[in-house]
Amino acid sequence: MKLFDENINTAKDLTEIKKPEFLKCSECGREILKELVHSNLSTCVYCGYLFRVPAKNRIDMIADKETFIEIGAEKTSTDPLNFPDYPDKLEKAKEASGMNEAIITGICKIGGYKAGLAVMDSYFMMGSMGQMVGEKITDLAEECTKQNLPLIIFSASGGARMQEGIISLLQMSRTTAALNRMHDAGLPYLSVLTNPTTGGVTASFAMQGDIIISEPKALIGFAGPRVIQQTVKDKLPEEFQTAEFLLKQGMIDRIVERRELRTVLAQILSLH
Amino acid sequence: MQAYIPQADNIEISAAWKKVQTARMQNRPQSRDYINALCQDFFEVKGDRCLGDDDAIVTGIGRINETVFTIIGQQKGITIEEKKACSFGMANPEGYRKSMRAIRQAEKFNRPILTLIDTPGAFCGIKAEEKGQGTVIAEHLQLIASAKVPVIAVVLGEGGSGGALALALSDKLALLENSYFSVISPEGCASILFKDSSKAQLAAESLCLTPDDLIKFGIADDIIKEKPGYSRENMAYTVYKVKQKIKEYIDELSSYSGEDLVKRRYEKLLNMKGFNN
Ligand SMILES: [Zn+2]
């Protein structure tokens, strides 16, 4: 094995070699090569900790090979409020993620069953929901209604995108309207909660699924834990706002291991 | 490119910040004041038949201009005792569940719904989370969106985030002149995005939260003027204006069937897109 590519022979080329990126596991503290993490279902090879999954990787995990057809890839925030510093943050998020928005939407097959699939990406501005995230969800739901397809949404979001103000809040109503139309057409909507699902996303489509499942240990809540900690003197309960806690409270149907998700989703689709 | 961040001291007291301050004024009329002034025969309905009652949301039945409405109003409280009982206007899951009970009854009896919005936001706390604050707001949105009766919403003061939005999804949305509607409080936005809570004025300006902004975006239908000196003691003129607006709305909405109302509501919402600066 050659250590260096023969084509790289100038100083300029050398600076262009990408430095390996490491992710630190919040459970065991080990540093792991980013590629290694994401090629292993975004799971820590040492302790099994679940890293947040980039949307593209999630689609590879869930959709049958080469069946995913993306819709609305070009959609990107228009900065509707002309909000200070926002264009800069957007540019950085786009550059780092190679995506135009905090969600990927499209139509695919899962275990042979055709379905709409929307996957939020928490690496893009914390998966916050602005105009275009809302629009991509409503467009997909409308497409599902038109084509008579079930819909699956993987939520991962810090909530509404503050930089889009009232227009981001409006997306809670708009996604509700589009999902209600699917509901009226008798089409199933499966909501999958992943770490973290909070704020305006929890208070709208994430909790509107006919069936709601979650990945283990995902943080799920309306208010963020820091906000709640400010309101009480005591320490927050151990399992507070985790998927396991929500299951006990009767808020979700089941917790599903990451490697089982595809099979379980196919099973649910087969029952509808 | 250097990002432009206006400094708080560049701006004199901004118009948006003034609206926020006025919307929060102590002696500003609240939902109960409006209910008493709008209808003489209000019957209050209490409890969600599941978890309990919540004073932060008042629900009941009352006649306004010859039409019997289901009224759902957010109440912040006047006295310190009432404020505590109302959690300062921040409703808990039982409040939203009570409101859902009222909406179902409105549908059963084919009564139009009037919501009065005035809240800093839904309550944030351990108990609220345990009882599913997110779930209940999500379900409230689903239910009010699909209600086969006219839904009219009036923002009296504060329209704080998802907790206000749950009651604002409607066929007609009017805002009092000195009210605001925002995804987050200006103070919250300032401390998170500008890392400086003293920049609340700048945040208020940037968030586009005034009634004029909402009209500009086509999210709200009307602004209702307030008479100078508008207060709990001096609200007759504004109540008259609100009453007129409700009549105008109901006259228009009564011509549609329940199915048509829902269809139009969905279409209106789904067409609210393409915003840019
Ligand atoms: Zn680990």
XYZ file of C-alpha atoms in Angstrom, chain B residues 95-215:
121
model
C -55.696 23.907 29.968
C -55.150 22.858 26.367
C -57.145 19.667 26.982
C -60.015 21.733 28.401
C -59.833 23.890 25.287
C -59.998 20.735 23.127
C -63.095 19.667 25.029
C -64.659 23.047 24.234
C -63.764 22.711 20.538
C -65.391 19.259 20.315
C -68.557 20.644 21.894
C -68.540 23.603 19.528
C -68.521 21.149 16.624
C -71.287 19.058 18.141
C -73.584 22.065 18.540
C -72.375 23.809 15.406
C -71.245 26.865 17.370
C -68.523 29.159 16.036
C -65.360 29.432 18.129
C -63.819 32.673 19.377
C -60.324 32.481 20.843
C -58.747 35.326 22.822
C -54.968 35.115 22.884
C -52.805 36.551 25.637
C -49.908 34.439 26.881
C -46.143 34.685 27.259
C -46.074 31.026 26.153
C -47.104 27.553 27.275
C -45.942 26.616 30.769
C -42.430 25.152 31.025
C -41.877 22.783 33.936
C -41.406 19.191 35.045
C -45.116 18.476 35.517
C -46.055 20.090 32.188
C -43.498 17.912 30.395
C -44.631 14.769 32.225
C -48.208 15.429 31.149
C -47.114 15.916 27.545
C -47.080 19.656 26.868
C -45.724 19.077 23.345
C -48.197 16.296 22.605
C -51.175 18.312 23.766
C -50.286 21.400 21.703
C -49.737 19.165 18.662
C -53.158 17.575 19.163
C -54.780 20.945 19.803
C -53.453 22.182 16.460
C -54.835 19.082 14.688
C -58.232 19.494 16.298
C -58.739 23.218 15.783
C -57.471 22.939 12.197
C -60.138 20.347 11.408
C -63.036 21.992 13.309
C -66.058 22.187 11.003
C -67.198 25.527 12.476
C -65.934 29.093 11.993
C -62.850 29.859 14.100
C -62.071 33.509 14.886
C -58.949 34.477 16.827
C -58.153 37.840 18.438
C -54.754 38.586 19.962
C -55.382 40.836 22.973
C -51.799 41.260 24.163
C -49.030 38.708 24.087
C -48.892 36.055 21.395
C -46.114 33.961 22.863
C -44.872 31.083 20.725
C -46.510 27.640 20.396
C -48.684 28.243 23.445
C -50.404 31.106 21.617
C -50.303 29.471 18.193
C -52.446 26.572 19.452
C -55.358 29.055 19.688
C -54.396 31.169 16.665
C -54.912 28.596 13.921
C -58.158 30.057 12.603
C -60.203 31.323 9.675
C -59.734 34.944 10.729
C -56.982 36.411 12.859
C -57.191 39.967 14.221
C -54.681 41.672 16.482
C -55.154 44.607 18.803
C -52.994 47.559 17.859
C -50.603 47.027 20.770
C -50.087 43.297 20.680
C -47.359 41.070 19.329
C -46.926 37.532 18.046
C -43.537 35.899 18.192
C -41.732 32.583 17.969
C -39.765 33.458 21.133
C -39.717 36.324 23.623
C -37.372 39.139 22.577
C -35.441 38.568 25.810
C -35.027 34.857 25.057
C -33.936 35.577 21.514
C -31.440 38.213 22.659
C -29.783 35.936 25.181
C -29.585 32.952 22.821
C -28.674 34.613 19.512
C -27.030 37.879 20.566
C -25.576 36.421 23.786
C -26.752 39.561 25.556
C -30.175 39.830 27.190
C -29.947 43.635 27.115
C -30.376 43.453 23.350
C -34.066 42.572 23.676
C -34.977 45.754 21.781
C -32.857 44.720 18.846
C -34.379 41.230 19.010
C -37.920 42.664 19.069
C -37.088 44.702 15.988
C -35.474 41.753 14.173
C -38.187 39.178 14.924
C -40.897 41.017 12.918
C -43.479 40.471 15.645
C -45.751 43.543 15.345
C -49.343 43.490 14.026
C -48.111 45.430 10.970
C -45.543 42.699 10.266
C -48.200 39.986 10.453
C -50.464 41.908 8.071
